[in-house]
Short mmCIF file of C-alpha atoms and ligand atoms in Angstrom, two decimals:
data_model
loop_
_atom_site.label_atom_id
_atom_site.label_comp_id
_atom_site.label_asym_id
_atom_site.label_seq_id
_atom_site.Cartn_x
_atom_site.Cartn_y
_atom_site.Cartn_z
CA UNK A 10 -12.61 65.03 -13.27
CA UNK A 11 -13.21 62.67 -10.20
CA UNK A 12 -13.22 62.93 -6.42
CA UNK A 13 -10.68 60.84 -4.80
CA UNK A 14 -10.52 59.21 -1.35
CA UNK A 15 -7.05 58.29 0.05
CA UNK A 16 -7.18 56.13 3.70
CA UNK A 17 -5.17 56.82 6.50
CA UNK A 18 -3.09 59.29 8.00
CA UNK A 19 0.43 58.78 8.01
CA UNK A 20 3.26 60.33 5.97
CA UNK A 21 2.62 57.52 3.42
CA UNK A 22 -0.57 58.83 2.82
CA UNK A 23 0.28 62.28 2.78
CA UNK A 24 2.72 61.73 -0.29
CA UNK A 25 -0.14 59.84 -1.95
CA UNK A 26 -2.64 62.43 -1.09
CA UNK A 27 -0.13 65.03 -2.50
CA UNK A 28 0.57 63.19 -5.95
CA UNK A 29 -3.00 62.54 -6.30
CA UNK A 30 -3.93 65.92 -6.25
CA UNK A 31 -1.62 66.89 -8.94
CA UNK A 32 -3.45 64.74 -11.40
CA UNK A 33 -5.74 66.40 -14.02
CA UNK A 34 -8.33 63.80 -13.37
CA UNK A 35 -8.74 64.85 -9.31
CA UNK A 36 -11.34 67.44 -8.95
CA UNK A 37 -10.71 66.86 -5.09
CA UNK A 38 -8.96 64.75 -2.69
CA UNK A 39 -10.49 63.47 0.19
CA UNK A 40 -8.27 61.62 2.91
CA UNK A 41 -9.78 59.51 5.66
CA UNK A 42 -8.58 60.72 8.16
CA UNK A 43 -5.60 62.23 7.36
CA UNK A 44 -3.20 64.59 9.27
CA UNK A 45 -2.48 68.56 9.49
CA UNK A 46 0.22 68.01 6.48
CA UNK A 47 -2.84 66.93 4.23
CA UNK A 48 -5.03 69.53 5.66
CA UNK A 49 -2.90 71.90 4.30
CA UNK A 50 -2.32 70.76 0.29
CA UNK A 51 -3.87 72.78 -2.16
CA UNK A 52 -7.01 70.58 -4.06
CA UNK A 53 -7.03 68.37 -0.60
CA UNK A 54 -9.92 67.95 2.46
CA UNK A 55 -9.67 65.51 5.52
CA UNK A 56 -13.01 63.84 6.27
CA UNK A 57 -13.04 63.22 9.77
CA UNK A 58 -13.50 58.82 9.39
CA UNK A 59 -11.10 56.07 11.01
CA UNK A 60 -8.62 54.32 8.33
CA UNK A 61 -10.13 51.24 10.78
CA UNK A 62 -13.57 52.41 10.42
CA UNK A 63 -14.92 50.57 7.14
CA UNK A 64 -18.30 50.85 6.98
CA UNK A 65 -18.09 54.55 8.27
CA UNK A 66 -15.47 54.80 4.71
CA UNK A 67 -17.98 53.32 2.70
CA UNK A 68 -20.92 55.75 4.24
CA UNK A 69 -18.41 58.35 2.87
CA UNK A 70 -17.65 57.48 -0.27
CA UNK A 71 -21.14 57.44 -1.38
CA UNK A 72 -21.70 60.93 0.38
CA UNK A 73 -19.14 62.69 -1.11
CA UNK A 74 -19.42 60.35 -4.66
CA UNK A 75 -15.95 59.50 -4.83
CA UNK A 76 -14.60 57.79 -7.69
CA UNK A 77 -11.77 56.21 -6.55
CA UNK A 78 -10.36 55.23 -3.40
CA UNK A 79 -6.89 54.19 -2.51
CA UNK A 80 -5.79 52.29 0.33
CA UNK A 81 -2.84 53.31 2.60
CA UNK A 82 -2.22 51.09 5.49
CA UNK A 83 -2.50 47.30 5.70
CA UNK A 84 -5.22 47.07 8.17
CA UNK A 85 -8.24 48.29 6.40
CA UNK A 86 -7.11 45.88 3.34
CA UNK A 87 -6.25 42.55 5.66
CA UNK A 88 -9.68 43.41 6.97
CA UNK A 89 -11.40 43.56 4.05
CA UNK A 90 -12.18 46.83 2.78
CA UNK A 91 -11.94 46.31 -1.26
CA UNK A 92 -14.69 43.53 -0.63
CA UNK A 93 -16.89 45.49 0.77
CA UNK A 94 -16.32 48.77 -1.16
CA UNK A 95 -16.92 46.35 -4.87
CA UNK A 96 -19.85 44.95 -2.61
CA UNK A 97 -21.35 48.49 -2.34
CA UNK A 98 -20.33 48.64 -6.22
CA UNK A 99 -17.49 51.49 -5.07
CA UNK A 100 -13.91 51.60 -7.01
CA UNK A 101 -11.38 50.45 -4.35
CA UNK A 102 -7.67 50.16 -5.27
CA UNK A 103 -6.13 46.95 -3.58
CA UNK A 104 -6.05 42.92 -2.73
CA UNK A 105 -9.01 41.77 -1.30
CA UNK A 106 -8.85 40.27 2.41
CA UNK A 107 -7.65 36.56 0.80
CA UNK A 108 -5.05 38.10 -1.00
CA UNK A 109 -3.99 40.47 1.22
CA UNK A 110 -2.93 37.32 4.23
CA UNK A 111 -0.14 37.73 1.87
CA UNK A 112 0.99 40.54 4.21
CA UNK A 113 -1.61 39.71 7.45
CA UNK A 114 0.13 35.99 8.27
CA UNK A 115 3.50 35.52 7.83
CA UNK A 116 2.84 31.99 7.88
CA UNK A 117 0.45 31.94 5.28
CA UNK A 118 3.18 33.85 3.06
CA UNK A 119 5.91 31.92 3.86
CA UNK A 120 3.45 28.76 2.41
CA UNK A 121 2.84 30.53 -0.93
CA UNK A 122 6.21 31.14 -1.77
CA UNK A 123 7.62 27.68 -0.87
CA UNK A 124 4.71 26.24 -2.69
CA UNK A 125 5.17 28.34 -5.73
CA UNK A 126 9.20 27.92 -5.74
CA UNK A 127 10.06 31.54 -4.96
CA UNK A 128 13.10 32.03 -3.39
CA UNK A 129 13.00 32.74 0.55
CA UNK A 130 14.65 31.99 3.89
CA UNK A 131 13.77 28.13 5.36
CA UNK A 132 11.57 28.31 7.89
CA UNK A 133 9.10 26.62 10.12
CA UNK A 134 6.26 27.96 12.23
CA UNK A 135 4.76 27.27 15.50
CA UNK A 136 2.19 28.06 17.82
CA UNK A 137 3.74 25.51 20.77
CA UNK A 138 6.20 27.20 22.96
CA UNK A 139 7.87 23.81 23.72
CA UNK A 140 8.26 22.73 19.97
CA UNK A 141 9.57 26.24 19.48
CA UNK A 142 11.88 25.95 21.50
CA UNK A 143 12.91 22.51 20.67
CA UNK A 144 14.01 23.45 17.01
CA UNK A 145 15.73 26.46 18.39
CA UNK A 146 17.62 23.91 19.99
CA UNK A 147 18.20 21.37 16.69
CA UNK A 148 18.93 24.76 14.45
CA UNK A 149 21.76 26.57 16.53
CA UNK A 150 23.42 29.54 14.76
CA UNK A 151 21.17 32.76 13.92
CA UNK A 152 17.48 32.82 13.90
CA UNK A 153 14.94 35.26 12.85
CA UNK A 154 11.84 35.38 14.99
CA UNK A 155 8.66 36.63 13.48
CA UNK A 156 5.50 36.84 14.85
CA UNK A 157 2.55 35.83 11.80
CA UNK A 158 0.24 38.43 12.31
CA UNK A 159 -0.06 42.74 11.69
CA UNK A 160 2.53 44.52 14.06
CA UNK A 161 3.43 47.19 12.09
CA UNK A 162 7.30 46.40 11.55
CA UNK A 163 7.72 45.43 15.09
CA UNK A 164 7.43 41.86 15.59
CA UNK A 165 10.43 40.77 14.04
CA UNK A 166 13.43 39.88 16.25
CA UNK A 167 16.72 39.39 14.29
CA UNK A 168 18.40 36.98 17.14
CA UNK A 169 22.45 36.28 17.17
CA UNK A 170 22.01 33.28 19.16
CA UNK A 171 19.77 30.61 20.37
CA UNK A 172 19.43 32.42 23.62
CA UNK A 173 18.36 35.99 21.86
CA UNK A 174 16.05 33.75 19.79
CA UNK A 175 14.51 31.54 22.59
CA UNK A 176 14.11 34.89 24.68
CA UNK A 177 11.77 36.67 21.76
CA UNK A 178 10.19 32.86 21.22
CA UNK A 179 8.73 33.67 24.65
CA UNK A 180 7.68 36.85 24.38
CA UNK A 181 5.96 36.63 21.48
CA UNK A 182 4.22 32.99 22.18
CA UNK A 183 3.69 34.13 25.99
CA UNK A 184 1.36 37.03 24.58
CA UNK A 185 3.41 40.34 24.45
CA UNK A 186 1.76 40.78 20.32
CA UNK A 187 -1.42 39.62 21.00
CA UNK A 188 -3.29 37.38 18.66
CA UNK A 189 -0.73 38.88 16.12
CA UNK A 190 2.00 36.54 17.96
CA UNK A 191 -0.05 33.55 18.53
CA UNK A 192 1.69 32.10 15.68
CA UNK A 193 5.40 32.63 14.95
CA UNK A 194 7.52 31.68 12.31
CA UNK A 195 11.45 31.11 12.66
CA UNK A 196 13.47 31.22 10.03
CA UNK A 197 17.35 31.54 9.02
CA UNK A 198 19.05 34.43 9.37
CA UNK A 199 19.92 35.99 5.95
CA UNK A 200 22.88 38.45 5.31
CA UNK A 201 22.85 41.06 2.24
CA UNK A 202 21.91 44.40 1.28
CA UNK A 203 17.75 44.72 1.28
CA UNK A 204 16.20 46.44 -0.97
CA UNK A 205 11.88 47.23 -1.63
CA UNK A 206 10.39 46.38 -4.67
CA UNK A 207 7.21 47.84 -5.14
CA UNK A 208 4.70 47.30 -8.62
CA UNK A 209 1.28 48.43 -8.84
CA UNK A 210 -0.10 44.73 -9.71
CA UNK A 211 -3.30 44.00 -12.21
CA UNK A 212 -3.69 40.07 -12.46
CA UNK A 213 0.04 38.79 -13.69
CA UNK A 214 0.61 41.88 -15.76
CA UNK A 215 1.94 45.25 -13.64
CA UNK A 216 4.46 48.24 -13.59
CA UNK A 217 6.96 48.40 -11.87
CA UNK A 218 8.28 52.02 -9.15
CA UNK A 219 11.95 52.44 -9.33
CA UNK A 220 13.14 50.56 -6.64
CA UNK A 221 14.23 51.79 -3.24
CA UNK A 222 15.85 51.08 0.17
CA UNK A 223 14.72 51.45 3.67
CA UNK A 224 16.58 51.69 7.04
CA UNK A 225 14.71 49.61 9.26
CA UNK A 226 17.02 49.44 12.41
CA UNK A 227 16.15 52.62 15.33
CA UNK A 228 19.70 53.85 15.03
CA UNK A 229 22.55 55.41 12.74
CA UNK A 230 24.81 52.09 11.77
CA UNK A 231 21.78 49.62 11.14
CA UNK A 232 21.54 49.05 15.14
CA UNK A 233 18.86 48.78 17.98
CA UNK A 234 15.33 47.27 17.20
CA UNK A 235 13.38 47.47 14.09
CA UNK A 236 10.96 50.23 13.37
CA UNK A 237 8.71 50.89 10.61
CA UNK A 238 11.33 52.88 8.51
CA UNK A 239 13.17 55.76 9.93
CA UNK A 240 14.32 56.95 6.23
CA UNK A 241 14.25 55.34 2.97
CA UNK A 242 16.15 56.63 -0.60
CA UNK A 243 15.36 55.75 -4.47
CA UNK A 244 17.03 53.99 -6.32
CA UNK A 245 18.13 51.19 -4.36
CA UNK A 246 22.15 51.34 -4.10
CA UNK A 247 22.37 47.87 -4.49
CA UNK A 248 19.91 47.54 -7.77
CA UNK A 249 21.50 47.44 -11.47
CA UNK A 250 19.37 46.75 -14.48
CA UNK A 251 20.59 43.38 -14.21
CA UNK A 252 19.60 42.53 -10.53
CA UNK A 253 16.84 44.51 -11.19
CA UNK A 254 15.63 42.13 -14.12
CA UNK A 255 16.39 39.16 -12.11
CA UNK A 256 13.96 40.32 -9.26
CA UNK A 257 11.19 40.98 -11.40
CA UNK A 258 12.46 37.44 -13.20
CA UNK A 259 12.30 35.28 -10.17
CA UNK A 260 9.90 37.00 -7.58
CA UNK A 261 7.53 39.55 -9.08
CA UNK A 262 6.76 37.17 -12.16
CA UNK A 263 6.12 34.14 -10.43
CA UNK A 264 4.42 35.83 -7.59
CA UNK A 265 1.63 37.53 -9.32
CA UNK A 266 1.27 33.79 -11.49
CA UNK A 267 1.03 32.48 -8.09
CA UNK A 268 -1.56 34.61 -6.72
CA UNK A 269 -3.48 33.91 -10.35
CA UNK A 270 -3.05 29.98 -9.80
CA UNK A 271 -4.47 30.34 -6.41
CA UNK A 272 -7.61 32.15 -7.59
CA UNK A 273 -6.44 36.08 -6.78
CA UNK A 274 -6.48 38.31 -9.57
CA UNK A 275 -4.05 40.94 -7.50
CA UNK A 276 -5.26 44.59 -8.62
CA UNK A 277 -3.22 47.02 -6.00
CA UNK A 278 0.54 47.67 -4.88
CA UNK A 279 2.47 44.83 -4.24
CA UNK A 280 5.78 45.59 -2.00
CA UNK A 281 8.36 43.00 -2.00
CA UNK A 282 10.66 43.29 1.31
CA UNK A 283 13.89 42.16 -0.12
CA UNK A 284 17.22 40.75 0.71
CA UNK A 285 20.17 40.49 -2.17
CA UNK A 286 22.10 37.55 -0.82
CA UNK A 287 25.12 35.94 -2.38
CA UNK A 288 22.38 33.26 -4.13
CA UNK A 289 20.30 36.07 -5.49
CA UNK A 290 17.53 38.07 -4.02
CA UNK A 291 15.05 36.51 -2.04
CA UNK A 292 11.73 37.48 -0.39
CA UNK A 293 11.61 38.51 3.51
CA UNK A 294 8.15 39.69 3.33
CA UNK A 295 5.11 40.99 1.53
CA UNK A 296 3.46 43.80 1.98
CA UNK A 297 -0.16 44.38 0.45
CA UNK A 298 0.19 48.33 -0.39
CA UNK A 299 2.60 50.82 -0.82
CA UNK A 300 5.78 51.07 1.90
CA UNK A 301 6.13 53.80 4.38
CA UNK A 302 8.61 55.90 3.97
CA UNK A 303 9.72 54.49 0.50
CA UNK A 304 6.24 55.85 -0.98
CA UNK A 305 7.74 59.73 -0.10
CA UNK A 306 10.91 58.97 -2.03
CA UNK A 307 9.07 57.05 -5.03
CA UNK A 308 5.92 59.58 -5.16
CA UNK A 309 8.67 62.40 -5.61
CA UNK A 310 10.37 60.26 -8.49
CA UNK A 311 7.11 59.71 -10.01
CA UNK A 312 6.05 61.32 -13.34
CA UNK A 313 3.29 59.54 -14.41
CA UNK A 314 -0.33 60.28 -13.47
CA UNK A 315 -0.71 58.08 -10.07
CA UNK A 316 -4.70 58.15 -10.62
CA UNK A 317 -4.59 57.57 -14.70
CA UNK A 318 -2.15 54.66 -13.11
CA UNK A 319 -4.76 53.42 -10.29
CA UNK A 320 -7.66 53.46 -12.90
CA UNK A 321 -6.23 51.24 -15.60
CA UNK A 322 -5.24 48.86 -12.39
CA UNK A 323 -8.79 49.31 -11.64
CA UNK A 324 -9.86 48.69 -14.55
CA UNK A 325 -8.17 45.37 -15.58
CA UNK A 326 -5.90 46.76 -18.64
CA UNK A 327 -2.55 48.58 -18.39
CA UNK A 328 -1.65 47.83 -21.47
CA UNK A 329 0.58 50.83 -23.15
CA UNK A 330 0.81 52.25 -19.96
CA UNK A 331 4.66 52.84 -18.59
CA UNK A 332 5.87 54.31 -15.56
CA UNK A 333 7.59 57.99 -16.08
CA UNK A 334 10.48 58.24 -13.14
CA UNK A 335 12.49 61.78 -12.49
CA UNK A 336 16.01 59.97 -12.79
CA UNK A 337 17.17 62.29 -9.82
CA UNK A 338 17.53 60.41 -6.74
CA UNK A 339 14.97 61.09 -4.00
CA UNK A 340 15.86 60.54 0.07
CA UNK A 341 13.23 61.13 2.85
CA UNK A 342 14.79 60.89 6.38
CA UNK A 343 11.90 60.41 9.41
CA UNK A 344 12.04 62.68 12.60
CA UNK A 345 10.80 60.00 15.55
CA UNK A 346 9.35 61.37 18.54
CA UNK A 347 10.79 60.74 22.13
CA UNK A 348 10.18 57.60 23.35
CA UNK A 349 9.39 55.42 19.64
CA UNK A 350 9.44 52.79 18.80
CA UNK A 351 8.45 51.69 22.32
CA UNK A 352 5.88 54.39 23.83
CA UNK A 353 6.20 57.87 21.42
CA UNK A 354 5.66 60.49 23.58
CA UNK A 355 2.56 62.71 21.87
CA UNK A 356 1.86 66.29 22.09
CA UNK A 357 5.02 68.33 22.18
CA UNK A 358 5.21 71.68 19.37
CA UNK A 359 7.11 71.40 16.23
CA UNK A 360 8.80 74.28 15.41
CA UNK A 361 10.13 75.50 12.08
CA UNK A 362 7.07 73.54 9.90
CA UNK A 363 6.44 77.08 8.09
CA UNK A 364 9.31 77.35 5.63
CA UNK A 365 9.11 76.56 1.68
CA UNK A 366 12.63 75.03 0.24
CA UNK A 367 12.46 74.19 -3.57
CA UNK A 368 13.38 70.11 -3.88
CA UNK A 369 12.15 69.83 -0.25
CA UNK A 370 8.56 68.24 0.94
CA UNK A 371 7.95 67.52 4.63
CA UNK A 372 5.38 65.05 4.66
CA UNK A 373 3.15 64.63 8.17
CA UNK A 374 2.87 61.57 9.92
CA UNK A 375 2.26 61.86 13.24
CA UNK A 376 0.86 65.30 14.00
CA UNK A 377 -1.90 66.76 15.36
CA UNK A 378 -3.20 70.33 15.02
CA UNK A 379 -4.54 72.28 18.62
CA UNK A 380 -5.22 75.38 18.82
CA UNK A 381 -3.56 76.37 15.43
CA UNK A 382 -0.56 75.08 16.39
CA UNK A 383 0.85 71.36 15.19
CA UNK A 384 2.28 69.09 17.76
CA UNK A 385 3.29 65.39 17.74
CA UNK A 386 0.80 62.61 18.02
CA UNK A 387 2.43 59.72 16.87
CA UNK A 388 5.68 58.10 16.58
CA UNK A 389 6.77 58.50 13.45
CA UNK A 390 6.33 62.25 13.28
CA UNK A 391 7.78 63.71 9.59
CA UNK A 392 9.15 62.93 6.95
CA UNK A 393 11.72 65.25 5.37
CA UNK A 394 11.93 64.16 1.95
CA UNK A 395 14.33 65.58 -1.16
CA UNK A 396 15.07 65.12 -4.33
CA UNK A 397 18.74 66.54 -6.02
CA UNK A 398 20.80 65.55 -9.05
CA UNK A 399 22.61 62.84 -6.37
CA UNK A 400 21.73 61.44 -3.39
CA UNK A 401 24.03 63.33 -1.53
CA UNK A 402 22.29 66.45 -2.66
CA UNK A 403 19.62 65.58 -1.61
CA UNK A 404 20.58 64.07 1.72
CA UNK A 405 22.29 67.33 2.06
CA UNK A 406 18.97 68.61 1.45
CA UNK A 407 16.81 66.73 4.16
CA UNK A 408 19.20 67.49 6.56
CA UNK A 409 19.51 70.78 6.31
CA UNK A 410 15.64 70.94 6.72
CA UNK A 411 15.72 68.48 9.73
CA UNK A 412 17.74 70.78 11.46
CA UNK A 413 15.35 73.90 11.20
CA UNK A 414 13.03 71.59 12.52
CA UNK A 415 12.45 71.76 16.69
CA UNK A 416 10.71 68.63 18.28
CA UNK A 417 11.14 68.62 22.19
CA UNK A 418 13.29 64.93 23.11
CA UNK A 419 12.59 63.70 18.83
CA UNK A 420 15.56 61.98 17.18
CA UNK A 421 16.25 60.73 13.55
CA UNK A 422 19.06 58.61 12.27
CA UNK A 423 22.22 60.74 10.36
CA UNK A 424 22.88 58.20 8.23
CA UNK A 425 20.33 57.59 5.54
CA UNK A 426 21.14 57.44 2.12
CA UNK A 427 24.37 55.91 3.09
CA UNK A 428 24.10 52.27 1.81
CA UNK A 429 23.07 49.52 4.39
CA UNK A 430 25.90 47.06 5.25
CA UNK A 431 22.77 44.64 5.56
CA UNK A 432 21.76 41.22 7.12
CA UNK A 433 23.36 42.46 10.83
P1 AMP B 507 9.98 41.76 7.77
O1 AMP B 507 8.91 42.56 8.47
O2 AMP B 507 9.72 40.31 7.70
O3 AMP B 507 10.45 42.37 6.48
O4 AMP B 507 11.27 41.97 8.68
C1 AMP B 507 11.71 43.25 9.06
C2 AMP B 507 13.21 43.34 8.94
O5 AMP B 507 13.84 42.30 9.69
C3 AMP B 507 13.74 43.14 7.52
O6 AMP B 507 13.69 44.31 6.77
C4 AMP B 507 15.14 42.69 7.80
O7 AMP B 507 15.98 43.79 8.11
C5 AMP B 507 14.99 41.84 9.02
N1 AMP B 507 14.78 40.44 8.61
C6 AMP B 507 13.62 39.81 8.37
N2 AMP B 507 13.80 38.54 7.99
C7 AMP B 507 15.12 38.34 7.99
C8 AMP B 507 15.96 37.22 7.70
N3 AMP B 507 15.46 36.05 7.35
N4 AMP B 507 17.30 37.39 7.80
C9 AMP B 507 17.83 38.56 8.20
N5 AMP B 507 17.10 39.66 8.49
C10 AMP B 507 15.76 39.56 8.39
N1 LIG B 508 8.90 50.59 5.25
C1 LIG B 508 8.47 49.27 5.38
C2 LIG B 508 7.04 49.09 5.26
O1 LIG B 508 6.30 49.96 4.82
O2 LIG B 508 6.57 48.02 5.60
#
C-alpha cells in the first residue's frame, strides 16, 4: 500500500484522483491542490500546494512520503516537474520538460512529425507579422492559425478565409497570447471527424485507452470558438478496429520510435489530437498527459488498476500488462460558467450537487467551497459524466443530471454524444 499524489485541480484530475483511490495499492490519495469534488471522495485529502508550484510539490511529496505522483495538467510537466521530482529521487509519472515541447511549442511538434514522416497538416511558422501575412497571401483558401506556445485550447483560430486568418495573424503576433503567441504556426485547414487517442507510453512499447471524442467548439452544432472540451464520449464514433489499427500503425508507433531516436524514452500519457481525413488520420496536436474531459469518460471505462498501470510505466516494463475497458459507452457533458471561454464569471452557488444516481459521477472542475457551500470558480465548472449499455443511455443519463443541476447564467452544449460533422 502506497500514498499517492495527483496534481491539479480540474475535473481531469478529479476522475484520476477518483480511480486512483479505488486501487488496492493506494493507502491514500493526496491531490495538489485539488477541488471540493476531491475533497469529498472516500480514501482522498487535498494538500493545500499550487499544480504551478514545483518545488512547494516536491517539499510535499517527501512530507507526506508519497510513492507515486501523477501529473494532470501540462504546465507543471512543460516546466519540468518529472526532472526535478527523479532529481529529488521521487517517482513522477510523465515526459520530462524536452519531451514534453511536444505539447509546449507547436512549432517544435509540427518539426518532429515532418521529420519523422508522420502524417500531419503542411504548415509553416512565423514569428514576423509581415512574412505572416505574406504567405497568407500566396496560400488563399482556409487556414488554421495556431499560436506555438501553452494556451489551454484557446489559441487556435480555425479561419474560412484569408481575411479571418490575417485578422487572428495579428492578434496573436501583436501580443493578445503573450509569449505563448510569439510564434505561430499556419497550417491547412483539414476536414474530418477528430477523434483522441490517448496511450500511457513507456519508451516505444505502451497501452493503449479506448479511444474517444471531444467537442471542442463553445456551442451545440460544432460552432463559436474553441474551448478546452465542453463534453467528450468513449468510444470514438468514428473508430473501427481497423482505423483504430491504422492509428496506432502510422502515428502512435512511429511517434514513440521518434521520441526514442531523438533521445526521449517517453514514460507518461501520450494524447494524440486527431483528425480522420479522407487520406487517413493525421495528427493536429500532442498533448503530454491525459485530455480533459476525455479522461472522465475513459477513467469510467477503465477496469484495470490505473496505479498497478502507472508503476509498470514507471518502472520501465509493461510487459503482460493489458488494458481492461467496461465495453459500455461512457459520455461526460461540461456545465460552463457565465461568461467562458472569454472571462468565467466565479462565485455563483450550485445547486442540486447532493444527489447519488447509480451510472452517474459529477466530477468538479471549477468549484470552490465557502462557507460550506460550493460555488463556481472557474470556467469549466462540472463534469456530468455516465456510463449506460449505449451512448444514448447514457447521454440520457448526463442530462437528466445536468438539469437538477442550478448554476446562476452557466450553459452546456445539448448535443454531445451526437457525432461531430468535423473539420467546420
Ligand atoms: P489543437 O489545439 O491544435 O488540437 O486545435 C484545437 C482544435 O482546432 C482541433 O481539435 C480542431 O477542431 C481544430 N483544428 C486544429 N488544427 C486544425 C486543422 N489543421 N484543420 C482543421 N481544424 C483544426
Ligand atoms: N480535451 C482536449 C485536451 O485535453 O487538450
Amino acid at each position: 500500500m502506497m500514498k499517492i499524489m495527483i496534481v491539479g485541480s480540474g475535473g481531469r484530475e478529479h476522475a484520476l484522483a477518483w480511480k486512483a483511490a479505488q486501487s488496492e495499492l493506494a493507502s491514500e490519495v493526496l491531490v495538489a491542490p485539488g477541488n471540493p469534488g476531491t475533497a469529498r471522495e472516500p480514501r482522498v485529502r487535498n494538500l493545500a500546494v499550487d499544480a504551478a508550484d514545483i518545488e512547494g510539490l516536491v517539499q510535499a511529496a517527501q512530507r507526506e512520503q508519497v510513492a507515486l505522483t501523477i501529473v494532470g495538467p501540462e504546465g507543471p510537466l512543460v516546466a519540468g516537474i518529472v526532472d526535478r521530482f527523479t532529481k529529488a529521487g521521487l517517482a513522477c509519472l510523465g515526459p520530462t520538460a524536452a519531451a514534453a515541447r511536444l505539447e509546449g511549442s507547436k512549432s517544435y511538434a509540427k518539426d518532429f512529425l515532418v521529420r519523422h514522416g508522420i502524417p500531419t497538416a503542411r504548415h509553416a511558422s512565423f514569428t514576423d507579422l509581415d512574412a505572416a501575412l505574406d504567405y497568407l497571401r500566396q496560400h488563399p483558401g482556409p487556414q488554421v492559425v495556431k499560436a506555438d506556445g501553452l494556451a489551454s485550447g484557446k489559441g487556435v483560430v480555425v479561419a474560412d478565409d484569408e481575411t479571418a486568418a490575417s485578422a487572428a495573424v495579428r492578434l496573436m503576433l501583436g501580443g493578445a497570447f503573450g509569449e505563448a503567441g510569439r510564434r505561430i504556426v499556419i497550417e491547412e485547414r483539414l476536414s474530418g471527424p477528430e477523434a483522441s487517442f490517448i496511450v500511457l507510453a513507456c519508451g516505444r512499447d505502451y497501452l493503449a485507452f479506448p479511444t474517444s471524442e471531444d467537442h471542442k467548439r463553445l456551442n451545440d452544432g460544432d460552432q463559436g470558438p474553441n474551448t478546452g472540451g465542453m463534453g467528450a464520449f468513449s468510444p470514438a464514433s468514428a473508430v473501427d478496429a481497423r482505423l483504430e489499427a491504422l492509428i496506432r500503425e502510422r502515428i502512435i508507433e512511429p511517434t514513440l520510435q521518434g521520441l526514442w531516436d531523438d533521445g526521449h524514452d517517453y514514460r507518461g500519457f501520450l494524447y494524440a489530437g486527431l483528425m480522420l481525413t479522407a487520406e487517413g488520420p493525421k495528427v493536429l496536436e500532442f498533448n503530454c498527459r491525459f485530455g480533459d474531459p476525455e479522461t472522465q469518460p475513459i477513467m469510467m471505462r477503465l477496469e484495470s488498476d490505473l496505479i498497478a498501470l502507472a508503476q509498470a510505466a514507471l518502472a520501465g516494463d509493461l510487459t503482460g500488462l493489458q488494458l481492461a475497458i467496461d465495453p459500455r459507452p461512457a459520455l461526460c457533458a461540461i456545465l460552463a460558467a457565465h461568461g467562458y471561454p472569454g472571462t468565467p464569471r466565479e462565485g455563483d452557488e450550485i445547486t442540486g450537487l447532493d444527489r447519488d444516481e447509480p451510472e452517474v459521477k459529477v466530477f468538479h472542475a471549477g468549484t470552490q467551497e465557502v462557507c460550506g457551500r460550493i460555488l463556481s470558480r472557474g470556467g469549466r465548472v462540472l463534469g456530468i459524466t455516465s456510463r449506460g449499455s449505449t451512448l444514448e443511455e447514457a447521454r440520457t443519463r448526463v442530462y437528466r443530471r445536468m438539469a437538477s443541476l442550478g448554476l446562476a447564467g452557466a450553459h452546456y452544449r445539448r448535443d454531445i454524444g451526437r457525432r461531430s460533422q468535423g473539420g467546420a
